[in-house]
Coordinates of C-alpha atoms in Angstrom, one line a residue:
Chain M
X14 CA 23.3 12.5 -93.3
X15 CA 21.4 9.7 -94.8
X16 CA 20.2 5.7 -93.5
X17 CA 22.4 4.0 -95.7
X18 CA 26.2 3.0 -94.9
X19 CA 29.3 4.7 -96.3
X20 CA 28.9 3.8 -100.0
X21 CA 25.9 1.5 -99.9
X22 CA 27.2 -1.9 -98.9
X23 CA 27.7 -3.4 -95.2
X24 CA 31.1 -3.3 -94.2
X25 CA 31.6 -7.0 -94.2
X26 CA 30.4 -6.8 -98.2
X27 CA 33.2 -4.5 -98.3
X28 CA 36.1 -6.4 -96.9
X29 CA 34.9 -8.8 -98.8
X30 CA 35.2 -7.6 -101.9
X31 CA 38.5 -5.9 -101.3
X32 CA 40.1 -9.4 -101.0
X33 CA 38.7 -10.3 -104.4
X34 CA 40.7 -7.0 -105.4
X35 CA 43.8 -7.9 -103.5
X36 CA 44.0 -11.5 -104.9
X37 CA 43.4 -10.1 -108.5
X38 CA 46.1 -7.2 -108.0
X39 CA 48.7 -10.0 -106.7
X40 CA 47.9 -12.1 -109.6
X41 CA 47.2 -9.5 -113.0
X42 CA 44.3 -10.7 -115.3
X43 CA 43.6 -13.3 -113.3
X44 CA 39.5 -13.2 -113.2
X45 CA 38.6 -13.5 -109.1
X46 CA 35.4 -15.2 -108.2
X47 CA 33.4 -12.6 -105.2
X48 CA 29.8 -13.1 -104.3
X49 CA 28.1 -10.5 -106.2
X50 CA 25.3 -8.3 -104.3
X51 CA 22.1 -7.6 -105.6
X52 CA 22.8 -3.8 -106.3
X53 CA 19.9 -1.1 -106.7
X54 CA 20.0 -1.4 -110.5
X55 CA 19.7 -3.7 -113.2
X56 CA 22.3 -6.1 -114.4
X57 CA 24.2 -5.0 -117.2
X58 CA 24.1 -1.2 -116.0
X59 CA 27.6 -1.4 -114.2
X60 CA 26.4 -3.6 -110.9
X61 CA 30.1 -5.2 -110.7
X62 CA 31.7 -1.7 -111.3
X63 CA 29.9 -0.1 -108.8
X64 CA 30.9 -2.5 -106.1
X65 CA 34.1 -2.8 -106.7
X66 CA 33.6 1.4 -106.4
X67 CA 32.5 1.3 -103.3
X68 CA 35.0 -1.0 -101.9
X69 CA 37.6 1.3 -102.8
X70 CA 36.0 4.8 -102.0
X71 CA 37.1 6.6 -98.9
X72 CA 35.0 9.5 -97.8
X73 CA 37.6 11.7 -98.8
X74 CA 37.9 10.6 -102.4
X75 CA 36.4 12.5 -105.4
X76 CA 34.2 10.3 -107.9
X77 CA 34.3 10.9 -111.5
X78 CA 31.9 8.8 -113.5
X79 CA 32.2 8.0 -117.3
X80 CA 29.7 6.5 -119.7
X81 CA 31.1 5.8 -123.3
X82 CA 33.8 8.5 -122.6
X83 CA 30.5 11.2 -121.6
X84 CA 30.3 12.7 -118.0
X85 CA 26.7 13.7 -118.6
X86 CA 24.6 10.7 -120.1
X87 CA 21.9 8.5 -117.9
X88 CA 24.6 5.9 -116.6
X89 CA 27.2 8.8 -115.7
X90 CA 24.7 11.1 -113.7
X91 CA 22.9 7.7 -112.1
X92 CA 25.7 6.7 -110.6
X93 CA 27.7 10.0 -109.5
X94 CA 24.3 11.1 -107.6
X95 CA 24.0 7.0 -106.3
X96 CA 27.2 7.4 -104.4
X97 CA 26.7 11.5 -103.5
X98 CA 23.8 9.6 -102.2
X99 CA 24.9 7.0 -100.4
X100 CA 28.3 7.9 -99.3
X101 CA 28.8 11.4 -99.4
X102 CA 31.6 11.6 -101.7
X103 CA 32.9 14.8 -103.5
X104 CA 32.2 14.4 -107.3
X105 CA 33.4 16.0 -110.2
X106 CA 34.2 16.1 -114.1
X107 CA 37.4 16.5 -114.4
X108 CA 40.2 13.4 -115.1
X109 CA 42.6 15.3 -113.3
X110 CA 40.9 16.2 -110.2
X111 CA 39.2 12.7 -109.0
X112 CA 40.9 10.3 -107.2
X113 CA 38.7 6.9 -108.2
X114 CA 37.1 7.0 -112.0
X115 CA 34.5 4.8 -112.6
X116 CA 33.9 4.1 -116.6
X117 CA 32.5 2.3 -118.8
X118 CA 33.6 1.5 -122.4
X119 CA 36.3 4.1 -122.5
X120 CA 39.6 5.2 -121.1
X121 CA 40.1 8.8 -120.5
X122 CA 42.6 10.6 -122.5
X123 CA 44.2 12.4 -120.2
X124 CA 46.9 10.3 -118.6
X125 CA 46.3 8.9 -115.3
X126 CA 48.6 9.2 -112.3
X127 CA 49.7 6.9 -110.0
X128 CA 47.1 8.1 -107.0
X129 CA 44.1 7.0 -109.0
X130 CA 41.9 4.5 -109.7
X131 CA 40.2 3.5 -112.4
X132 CA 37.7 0.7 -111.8
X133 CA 35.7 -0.7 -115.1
X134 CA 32.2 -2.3 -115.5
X135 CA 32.6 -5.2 -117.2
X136 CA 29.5 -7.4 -119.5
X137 CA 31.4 -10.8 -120.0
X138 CA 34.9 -11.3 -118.2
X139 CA 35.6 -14.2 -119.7
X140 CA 37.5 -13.7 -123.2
X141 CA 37.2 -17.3 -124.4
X142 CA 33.3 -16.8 -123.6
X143 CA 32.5 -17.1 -127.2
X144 CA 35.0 -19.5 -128.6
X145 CA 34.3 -22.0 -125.8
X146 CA 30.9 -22.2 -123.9
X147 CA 31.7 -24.2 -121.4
X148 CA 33.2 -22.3 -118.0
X149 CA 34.9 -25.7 -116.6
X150 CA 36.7 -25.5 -120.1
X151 CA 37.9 -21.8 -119.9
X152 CA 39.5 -22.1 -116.8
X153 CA 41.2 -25.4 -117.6
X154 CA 42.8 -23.3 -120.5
X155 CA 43.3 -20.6 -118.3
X156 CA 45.2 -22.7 -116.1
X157 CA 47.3 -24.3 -118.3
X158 CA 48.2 -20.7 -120.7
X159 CA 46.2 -22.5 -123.7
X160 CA 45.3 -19.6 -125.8
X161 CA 45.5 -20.9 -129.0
X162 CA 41.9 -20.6 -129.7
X163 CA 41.8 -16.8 -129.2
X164 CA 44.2 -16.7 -132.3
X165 CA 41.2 -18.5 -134.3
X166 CA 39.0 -15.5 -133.5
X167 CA 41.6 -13.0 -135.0
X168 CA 42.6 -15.3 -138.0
X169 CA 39.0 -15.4 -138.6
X170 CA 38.4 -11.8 -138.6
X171 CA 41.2 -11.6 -141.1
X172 CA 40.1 -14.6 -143.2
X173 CA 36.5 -13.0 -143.4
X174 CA 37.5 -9.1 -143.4
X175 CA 40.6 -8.9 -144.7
X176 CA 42.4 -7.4 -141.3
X177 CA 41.8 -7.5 -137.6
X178 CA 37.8 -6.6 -137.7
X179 CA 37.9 -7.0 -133.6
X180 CA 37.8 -3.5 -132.6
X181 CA 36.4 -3.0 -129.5
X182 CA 36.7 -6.0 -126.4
X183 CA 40.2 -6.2 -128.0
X184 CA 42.0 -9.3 -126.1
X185 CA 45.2 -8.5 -124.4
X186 CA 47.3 -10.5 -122.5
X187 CA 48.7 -8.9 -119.0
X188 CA 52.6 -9.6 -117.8
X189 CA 52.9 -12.5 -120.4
X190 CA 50.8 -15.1 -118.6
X191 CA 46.9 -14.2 -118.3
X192 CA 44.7 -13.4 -121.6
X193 CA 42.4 -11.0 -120.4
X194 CA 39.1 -9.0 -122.0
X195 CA 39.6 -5.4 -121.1
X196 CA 35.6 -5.1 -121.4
X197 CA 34.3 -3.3 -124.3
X198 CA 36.8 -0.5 -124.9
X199 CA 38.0 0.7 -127.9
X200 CA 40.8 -0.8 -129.6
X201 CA 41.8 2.3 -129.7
X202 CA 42.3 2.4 -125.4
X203 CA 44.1 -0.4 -125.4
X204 CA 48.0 1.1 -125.3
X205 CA 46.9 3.2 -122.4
X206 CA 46.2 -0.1 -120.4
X207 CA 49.6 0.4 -119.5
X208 CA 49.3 3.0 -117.0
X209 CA 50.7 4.4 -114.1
X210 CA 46.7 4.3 -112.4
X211 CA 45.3 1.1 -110.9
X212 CA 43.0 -0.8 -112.9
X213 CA 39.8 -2.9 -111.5
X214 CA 37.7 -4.5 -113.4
X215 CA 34.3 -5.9 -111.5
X216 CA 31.9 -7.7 -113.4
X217 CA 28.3 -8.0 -111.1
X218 CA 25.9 -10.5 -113.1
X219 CA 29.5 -13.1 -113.6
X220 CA 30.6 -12.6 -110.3
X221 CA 33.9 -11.9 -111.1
X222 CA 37.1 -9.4 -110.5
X223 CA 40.5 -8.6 -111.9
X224 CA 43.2 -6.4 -111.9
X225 CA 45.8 -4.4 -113.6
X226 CA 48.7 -3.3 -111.0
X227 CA 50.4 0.0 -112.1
X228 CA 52.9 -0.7 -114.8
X229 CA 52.0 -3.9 -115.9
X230 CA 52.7 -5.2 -119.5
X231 CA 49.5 -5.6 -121.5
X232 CA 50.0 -6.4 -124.7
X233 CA 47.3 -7.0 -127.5
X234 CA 47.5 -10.1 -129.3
X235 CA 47.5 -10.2 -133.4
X236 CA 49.8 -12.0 -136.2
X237 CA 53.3 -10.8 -136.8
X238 CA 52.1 -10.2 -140.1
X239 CA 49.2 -8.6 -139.2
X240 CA 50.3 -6.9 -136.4
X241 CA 47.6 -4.8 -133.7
X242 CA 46.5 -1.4 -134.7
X243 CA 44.5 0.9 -132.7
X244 CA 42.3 2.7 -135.1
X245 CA 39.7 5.6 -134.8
X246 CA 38.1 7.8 -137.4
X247 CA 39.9 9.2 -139.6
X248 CA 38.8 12.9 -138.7
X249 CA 39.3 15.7 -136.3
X250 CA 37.3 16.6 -133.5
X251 CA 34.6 19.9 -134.6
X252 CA 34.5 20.9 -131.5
X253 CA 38.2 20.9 -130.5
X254 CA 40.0 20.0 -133.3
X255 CA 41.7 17.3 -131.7
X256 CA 43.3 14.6 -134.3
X257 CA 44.9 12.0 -131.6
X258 CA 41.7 11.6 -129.6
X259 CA 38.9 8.9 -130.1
X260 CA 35.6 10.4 -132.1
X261 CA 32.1 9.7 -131.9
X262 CA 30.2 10.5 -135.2
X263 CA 26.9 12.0 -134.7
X264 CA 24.6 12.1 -137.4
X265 CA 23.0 16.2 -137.6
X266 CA 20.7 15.6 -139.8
X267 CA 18.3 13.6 -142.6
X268 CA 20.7 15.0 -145.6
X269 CA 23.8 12.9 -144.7
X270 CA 25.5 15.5 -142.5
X271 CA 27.5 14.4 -139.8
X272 CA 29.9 15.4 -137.3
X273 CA 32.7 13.9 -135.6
X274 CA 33.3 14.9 -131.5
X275 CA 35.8 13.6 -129.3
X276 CA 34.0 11.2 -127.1
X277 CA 36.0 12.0 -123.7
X278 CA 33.6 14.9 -123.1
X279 CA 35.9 16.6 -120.4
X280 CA 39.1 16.1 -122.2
X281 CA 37.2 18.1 -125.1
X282 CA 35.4 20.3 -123.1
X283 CA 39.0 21.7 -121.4
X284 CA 40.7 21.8 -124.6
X285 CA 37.9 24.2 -125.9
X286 CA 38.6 26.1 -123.1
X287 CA 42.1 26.3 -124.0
X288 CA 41.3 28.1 -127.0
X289 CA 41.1 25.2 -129.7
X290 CA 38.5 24.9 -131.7
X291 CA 36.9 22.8 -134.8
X292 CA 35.4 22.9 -137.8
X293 CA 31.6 23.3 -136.2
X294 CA 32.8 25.3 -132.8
X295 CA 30.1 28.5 -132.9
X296 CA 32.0 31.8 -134.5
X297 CA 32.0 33.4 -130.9
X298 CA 33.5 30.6 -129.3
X299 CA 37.1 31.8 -129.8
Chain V
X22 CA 62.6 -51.5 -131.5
X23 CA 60.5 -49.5 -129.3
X24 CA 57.1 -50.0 -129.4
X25 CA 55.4 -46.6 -129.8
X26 CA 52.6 -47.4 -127.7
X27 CA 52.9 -49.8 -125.4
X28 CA 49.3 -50.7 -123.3
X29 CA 49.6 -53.0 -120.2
X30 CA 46.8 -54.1 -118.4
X31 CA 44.2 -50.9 -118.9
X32 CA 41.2 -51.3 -117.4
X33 CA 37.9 -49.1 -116.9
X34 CA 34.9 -50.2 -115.1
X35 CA 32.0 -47.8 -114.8
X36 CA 30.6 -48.4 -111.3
X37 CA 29.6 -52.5 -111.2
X38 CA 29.9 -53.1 -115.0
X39 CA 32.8 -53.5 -116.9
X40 CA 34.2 -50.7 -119.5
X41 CA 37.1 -53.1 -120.8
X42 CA 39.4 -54.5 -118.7
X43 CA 42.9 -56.3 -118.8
X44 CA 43.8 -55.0 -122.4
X45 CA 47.5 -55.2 -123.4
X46 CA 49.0 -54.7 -126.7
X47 CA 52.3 -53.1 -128.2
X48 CA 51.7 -50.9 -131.0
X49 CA 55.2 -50.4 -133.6
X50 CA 55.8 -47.1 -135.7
X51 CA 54.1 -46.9 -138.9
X52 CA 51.8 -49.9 -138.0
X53 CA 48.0 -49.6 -138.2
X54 CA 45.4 -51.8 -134.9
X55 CA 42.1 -52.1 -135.5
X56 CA 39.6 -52.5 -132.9
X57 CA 36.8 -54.8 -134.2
X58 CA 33.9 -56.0 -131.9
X59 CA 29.8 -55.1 -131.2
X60 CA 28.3 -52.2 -129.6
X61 CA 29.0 -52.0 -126.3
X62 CA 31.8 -54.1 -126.4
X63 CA 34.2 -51.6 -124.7
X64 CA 36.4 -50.4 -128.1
X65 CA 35.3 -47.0 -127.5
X66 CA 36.0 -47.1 -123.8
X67 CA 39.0 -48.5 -124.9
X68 CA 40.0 -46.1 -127.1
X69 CA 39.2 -43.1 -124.8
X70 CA 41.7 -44.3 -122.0
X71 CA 44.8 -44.6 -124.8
X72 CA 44.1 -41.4 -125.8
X73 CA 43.7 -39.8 -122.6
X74 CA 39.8 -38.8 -122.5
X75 CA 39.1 -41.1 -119.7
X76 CA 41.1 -42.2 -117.2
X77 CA 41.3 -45.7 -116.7
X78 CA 41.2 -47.3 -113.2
X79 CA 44.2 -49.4 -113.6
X80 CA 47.4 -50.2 -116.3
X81 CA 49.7 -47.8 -118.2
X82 CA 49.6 -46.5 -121.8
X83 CA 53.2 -45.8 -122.5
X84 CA 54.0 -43.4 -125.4
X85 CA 57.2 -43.1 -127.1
X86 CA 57.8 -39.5 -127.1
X87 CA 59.7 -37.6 -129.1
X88 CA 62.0 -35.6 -126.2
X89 CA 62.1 -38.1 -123.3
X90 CA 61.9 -41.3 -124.7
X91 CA 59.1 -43.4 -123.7
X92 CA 56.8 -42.3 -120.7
X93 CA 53.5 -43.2 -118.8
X94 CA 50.9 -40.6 -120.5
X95 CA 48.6 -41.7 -117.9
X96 CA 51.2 -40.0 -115.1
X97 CA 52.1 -37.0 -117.0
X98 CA 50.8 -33.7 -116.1
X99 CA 47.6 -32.4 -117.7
X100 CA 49.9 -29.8 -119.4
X101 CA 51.8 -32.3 -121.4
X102 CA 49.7 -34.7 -122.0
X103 CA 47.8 -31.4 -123.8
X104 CA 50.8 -30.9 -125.4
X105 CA 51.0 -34.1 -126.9
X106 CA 47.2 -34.3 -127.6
X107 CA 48.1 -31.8 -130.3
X108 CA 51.5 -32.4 -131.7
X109 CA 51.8 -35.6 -131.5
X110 CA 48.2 -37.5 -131.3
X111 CA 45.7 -36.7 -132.8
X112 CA 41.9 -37.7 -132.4
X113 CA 39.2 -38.3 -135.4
X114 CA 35.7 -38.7 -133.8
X115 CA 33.1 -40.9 -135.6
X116 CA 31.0 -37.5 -135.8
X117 CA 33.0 -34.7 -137.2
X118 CA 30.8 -32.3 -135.3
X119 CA 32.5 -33.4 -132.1
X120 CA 35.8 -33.0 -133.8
X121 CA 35.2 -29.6 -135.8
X122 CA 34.2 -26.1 -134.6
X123 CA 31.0 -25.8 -136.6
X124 CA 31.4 -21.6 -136.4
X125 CA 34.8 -21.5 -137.1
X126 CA 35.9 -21.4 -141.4
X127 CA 37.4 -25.0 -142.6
X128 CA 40.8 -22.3 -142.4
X129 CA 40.5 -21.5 -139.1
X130 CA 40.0 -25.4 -138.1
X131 CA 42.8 -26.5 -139.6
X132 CA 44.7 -23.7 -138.2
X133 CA 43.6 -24.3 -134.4
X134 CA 46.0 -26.7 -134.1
X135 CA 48.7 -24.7 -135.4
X136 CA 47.8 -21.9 -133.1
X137 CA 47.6 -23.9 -130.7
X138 CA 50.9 -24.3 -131.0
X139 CA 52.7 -21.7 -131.0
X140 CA 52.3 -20.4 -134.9
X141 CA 51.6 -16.4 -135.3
X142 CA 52.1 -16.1 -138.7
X143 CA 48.7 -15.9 -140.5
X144 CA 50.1 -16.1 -144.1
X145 CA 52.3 -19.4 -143.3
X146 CA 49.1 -21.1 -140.9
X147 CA 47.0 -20.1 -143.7
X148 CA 49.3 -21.7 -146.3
X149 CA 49.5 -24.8 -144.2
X150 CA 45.9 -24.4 -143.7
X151 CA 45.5 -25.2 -148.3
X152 CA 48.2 -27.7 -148.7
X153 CA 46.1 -29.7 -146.5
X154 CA 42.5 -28.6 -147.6
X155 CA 44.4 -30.1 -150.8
X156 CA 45.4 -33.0 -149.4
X157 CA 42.3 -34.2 -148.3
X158 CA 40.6 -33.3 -151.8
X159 CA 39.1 -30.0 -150.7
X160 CA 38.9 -27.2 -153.1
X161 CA 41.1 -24.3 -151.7
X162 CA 38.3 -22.2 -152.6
X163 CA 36.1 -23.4 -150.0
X164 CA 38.5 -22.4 -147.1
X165 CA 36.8 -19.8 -145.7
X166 CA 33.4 -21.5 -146.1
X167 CA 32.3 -23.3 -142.4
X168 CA 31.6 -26.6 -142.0
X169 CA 28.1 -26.5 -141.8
X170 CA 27.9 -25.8 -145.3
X171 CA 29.9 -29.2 -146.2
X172 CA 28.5 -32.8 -146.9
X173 CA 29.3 -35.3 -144.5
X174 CA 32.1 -37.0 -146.4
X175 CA 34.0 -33.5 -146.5
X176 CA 33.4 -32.8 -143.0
X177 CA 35.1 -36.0 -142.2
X178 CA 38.2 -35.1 -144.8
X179 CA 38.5 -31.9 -143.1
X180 CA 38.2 -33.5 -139.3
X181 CA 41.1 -35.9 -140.5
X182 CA 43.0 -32.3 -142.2
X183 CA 42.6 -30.3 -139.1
X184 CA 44.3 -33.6 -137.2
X185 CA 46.9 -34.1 -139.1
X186 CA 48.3 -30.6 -140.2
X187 CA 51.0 -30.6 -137.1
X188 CA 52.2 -33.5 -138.4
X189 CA 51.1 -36.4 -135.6
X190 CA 52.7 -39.5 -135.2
X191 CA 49.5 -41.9 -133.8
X192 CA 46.4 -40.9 -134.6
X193 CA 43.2 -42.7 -133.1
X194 CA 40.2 -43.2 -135.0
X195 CA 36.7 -44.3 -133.4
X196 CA 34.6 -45.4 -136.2
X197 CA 35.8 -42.5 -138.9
X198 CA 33.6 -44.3 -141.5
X199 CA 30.8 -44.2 -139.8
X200 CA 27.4 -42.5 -140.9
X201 CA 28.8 -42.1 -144.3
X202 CA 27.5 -43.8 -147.8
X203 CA 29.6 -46.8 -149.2
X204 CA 31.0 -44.4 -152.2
X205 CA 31.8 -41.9 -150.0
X206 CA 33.3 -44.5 -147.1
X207 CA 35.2 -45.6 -150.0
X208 CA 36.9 -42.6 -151.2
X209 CA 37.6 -41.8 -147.7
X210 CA 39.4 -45.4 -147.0
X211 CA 41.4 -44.6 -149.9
X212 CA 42.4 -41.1 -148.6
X213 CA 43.1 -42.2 -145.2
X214 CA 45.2 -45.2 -146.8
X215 CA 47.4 -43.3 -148.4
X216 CA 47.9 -40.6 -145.9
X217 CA 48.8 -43.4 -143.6
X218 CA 51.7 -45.0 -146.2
X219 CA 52.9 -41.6 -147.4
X220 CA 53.1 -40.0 -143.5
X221 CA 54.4 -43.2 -141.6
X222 CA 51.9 -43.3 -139.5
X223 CA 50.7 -45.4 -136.4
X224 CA 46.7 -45.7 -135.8
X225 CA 44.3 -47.4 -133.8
X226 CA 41.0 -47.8 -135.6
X227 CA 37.9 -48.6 -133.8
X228 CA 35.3 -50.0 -135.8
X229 CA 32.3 -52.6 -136.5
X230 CA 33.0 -53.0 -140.1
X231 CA 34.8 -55.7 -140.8
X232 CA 35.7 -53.8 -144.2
X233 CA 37.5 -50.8 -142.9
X234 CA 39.9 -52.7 -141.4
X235 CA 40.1 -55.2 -143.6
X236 CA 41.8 -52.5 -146.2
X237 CA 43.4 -50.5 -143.0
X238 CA 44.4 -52.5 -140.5
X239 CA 48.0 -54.5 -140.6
X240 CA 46.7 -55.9 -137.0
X241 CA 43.4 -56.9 -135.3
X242 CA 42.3 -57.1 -131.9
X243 CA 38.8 -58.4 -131.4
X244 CA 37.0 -57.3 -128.4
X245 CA 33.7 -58.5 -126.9
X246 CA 32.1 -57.7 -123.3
X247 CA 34.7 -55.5 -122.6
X248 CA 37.5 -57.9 -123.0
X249 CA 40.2 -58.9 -125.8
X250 CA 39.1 -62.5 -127.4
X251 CA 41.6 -62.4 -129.7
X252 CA 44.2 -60.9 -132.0
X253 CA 46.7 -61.3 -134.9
X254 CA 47.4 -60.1 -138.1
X255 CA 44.0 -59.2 -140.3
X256 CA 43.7 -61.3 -142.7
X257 CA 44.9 -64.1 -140.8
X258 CA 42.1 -62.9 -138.1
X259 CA 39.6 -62.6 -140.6
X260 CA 40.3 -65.3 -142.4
X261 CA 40.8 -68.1 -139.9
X262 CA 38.6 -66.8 -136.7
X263 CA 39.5 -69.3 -133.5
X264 CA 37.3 -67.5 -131.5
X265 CA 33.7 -68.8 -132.0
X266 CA 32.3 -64.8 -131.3
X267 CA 34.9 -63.8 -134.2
X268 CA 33.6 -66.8 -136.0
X269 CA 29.7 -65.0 -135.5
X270 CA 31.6 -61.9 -136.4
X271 CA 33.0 -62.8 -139.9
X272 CA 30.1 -64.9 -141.3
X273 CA 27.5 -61.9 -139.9
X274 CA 28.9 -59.8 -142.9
X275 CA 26.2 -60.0 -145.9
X276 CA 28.5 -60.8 -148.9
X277 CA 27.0 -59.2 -151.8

């Protein structure tokens, strides 16, 4: 038993903040202004993801905790022990076995269900943030569906680069009304923001929250003729030898050697258990 | 004939002093106002309620529009007066800074307003994006160059482009000649001239020099302390002033 209540907030932060999450359910990728607590942590290390977290966990739940796809880098373990901590929750690795996910930058591979939830920490809500400074602005075009200025972003990535250089932060727009920035995933993620899980999105430092309900159409903007692409590198896992997951290269060493692993750590980690292996997996590993 | 602008009675005050007050005028297809009169004078103020920037206290600025006929744009929803902001207005600011998106390629600028409008295809907005770079006497080869990196003069061309590519049937211009040099105000009157003639356009141009609207202007309207002294055609305005502050007006100009 510990001082603090279930899940670090007061109750009343709580309710709170679950009618930011109701109002952005009932209207997809519509960004929800909630007064943002001061959380134990610095801005910027997933303050709006880990309230809208603990609005949502139930001391029966089991927390799963993903940094950049990793179960086991400084954000990851932080929080998992933070709410092991203050609320008591089960934990685990595994996609399959936790009821509320908490991630940043990355969408596991595995498929989620329809009794999960996967809650996002989000930098910048705002996908117009950088086209148009002004926040009375953005809204106004919210308001009145006038997106064509996220179209000058792409047609200048394609005027500069030759294609769609966006490839991360990848705007999408949800049930053919509301543009929305699905924070900094990969491109790559962005098809499996259809899902069958619930999505939330919290950002802590903006003071803002949104939603995607279960099924919803998200589709990612582009050009009909230069039409979205979810890209990775153009390798195989050498761990698992997975070729429809996304990699993270890791340099090995000062002679140019490099490696790519799937960055889902658990999704790799069980298919190595399965038996797969890749180019690097150690000669006793099989 | 309809008028396709038809102003009754607009007036702005801001708090005790007056913006401009009582203007009226009907403006015809293809024909191009100017707005003459000092600093201050309320042109600008003026200008900004036609177009939908401020909102006047009193009057109506009825538009001819192209699907319903003519309407109040001063009662429309903010949607469609939007919607007409970029189909069928358009707005060239005296500084093209307030009119361009510095960060954004000369391409991309002219496109906005294509976007904006529904176009997805980058190969035909970037098409439409050179004929009008062309137009306006900028080489295609600096379309993907931004703004910053263009004189003054070109910024201007490529402000009056980026208005112009969706094909607008009034635009409004608040001193477009301003802040350039003579040679370069020139060239620019000539472009804007001719775009005018070839497109069939209707424009109101604000302006303090009596020059601009001497070679622009079919019609004058001369404003001072936010109200309208007088009006007519231009050169019979210019050259046979009744009012004694157009009188000061035409004989201020040096003649070299």
């Amino acid at each position: 038993m510990n001082d603090y209540n279930f899940a670090y907030l007061d109750e009343q932060t709580k309710r709170m903040i679950r009618r930011a999450i109701l109002k952005g359910v009932a209207i997809p990728g519509y960004q929800v202004p909630f007064a943002s607590r001061e959380m134990p942590m610095p801005y910027g290390w997933g303050t709006g993801g880990v309230q809208v977290s603990a609005a949502c966990l139930t001391p029966e739940d089991t927390l799963k905790v993903i940094d950049q796809g990793a179960d086991d880098t400084t954000n990851a373990v932080s929080i998992r022990k933070f709410f092991e901590t203050t609320a008591g929750v089960a934990t685990t690795e595994h996609t399959r076995g936790a009821t509320v996910i908490q991630t940043r930058h990355r969408i596991p591979e595995e498929p989620l269900t329809e009794d999960q939830i996967l809650v996002y920490q989000v930098p910048i809500p705002e996908p117009l943030r950088f086209l148009e400074p002004r926040e009375t602005e953005t809204r106004k075009m919210h308001a009145l569906e006038d997106y064509g200025l996220m179209h000058v972003k792409l047609y200048e990535d394609i005027a500069r680069h030759g294609a769609i250089a966006t490839s991360y932060a990848y705007p999408v727009k949800v049930e053919d009304r509301y543009v929305m920035d699905p924070s900094p995933i990969p491109k790559f993620d962005n098809p499996k923001l259809e899902s069958a899980a619930i999505q939330l999105f919290g950002a802590g430092r903006e003071q803002r929250i949104y939603a995607i309900p279960p099924h919803t159409r998200v589709v990612s903007l582009d050009f009909e003729d230069h039409p979205f692409e979810p890209t990775k590198a153009d390798a195989a896992c050498d761990l698992c030898g997975a070729e429809h997951t996304y990699l993270d290269e890791v340099i090995i060493d000062d002679a140019g050697g490099r490696m790519f692993v799937c960055s889902d750590t658990d999704y790799c980690a069980q298919r190595q258990a399965a038996g797969h292996h890749g180019r690097l997996s150690p000669e006793d590993a099989a | 004939m309809t008028p396709l602008l038809s102003v009754r009675d607009v007036s702005k005050s801001y708090g005790q002093r007056i913006g401009c007050t009582e203007a009226s005028f009907d403006l015809y297809p293809g024909e191009v106002m100017g707005i003459v009169g000092e600093s201050g004078s309320g042109k600008s103020t003026l200008l900004n309620c036609l177009a939908g920037h401020l909102e006047p206290d009193r009057g109506e600025v009825i538009f001819d529009t192209r699907s319903d006929g003519p309407r109040d744009t001063l009662r429309m929803s903010e949607p469609e007066r939007r919607m007409l902001a970029r189909t069928d207005w358009a707005f060239v600011h005296q500084n093209p800074r307030d009119g361009l998106r510095m960060a954004v390629s000369a391409g991309g600028n002219v496109g906005e307003r294509l976007m904006a409008v529904g176009a997805r295809h980058y190969g035909k907005i970037r098409d439409g994006a050179i004929d009008w770079l062309g137009r306006v006497e900028i080489d295609e080869s600096r379309i993907d160059d931004r703004p910053r990196a263009f004189s003054g003069g070109m910024q201007q061309r490529l402000q009056i482009a980026r208005n112009l590519v969706t094909g607008p049937r009034l635009v409004f211009m608040d001193e477009p000649t301003g802040g350039l040099d003579v040679s370069v105000q020139a060239r620019l009157l000539d472009l804007l001239r001719g775009l005018v003639r070839e497109m069939g356009l209707s424009a109101i141009i604000v302006t303090h020099d009596l020059a601009v609207v001497r070679l622009l202007a079919d019609r004058l309207m001369v404003m001072k302390s936010g109200r309208v002294v007088e009006t007519g055609l231009t050169d019979q305005v210019l050259d046979d002033p009744q009012h004694p502050y157009t009188q000061l007006l035409v004989s201020s100009v040096l003649q070299v």
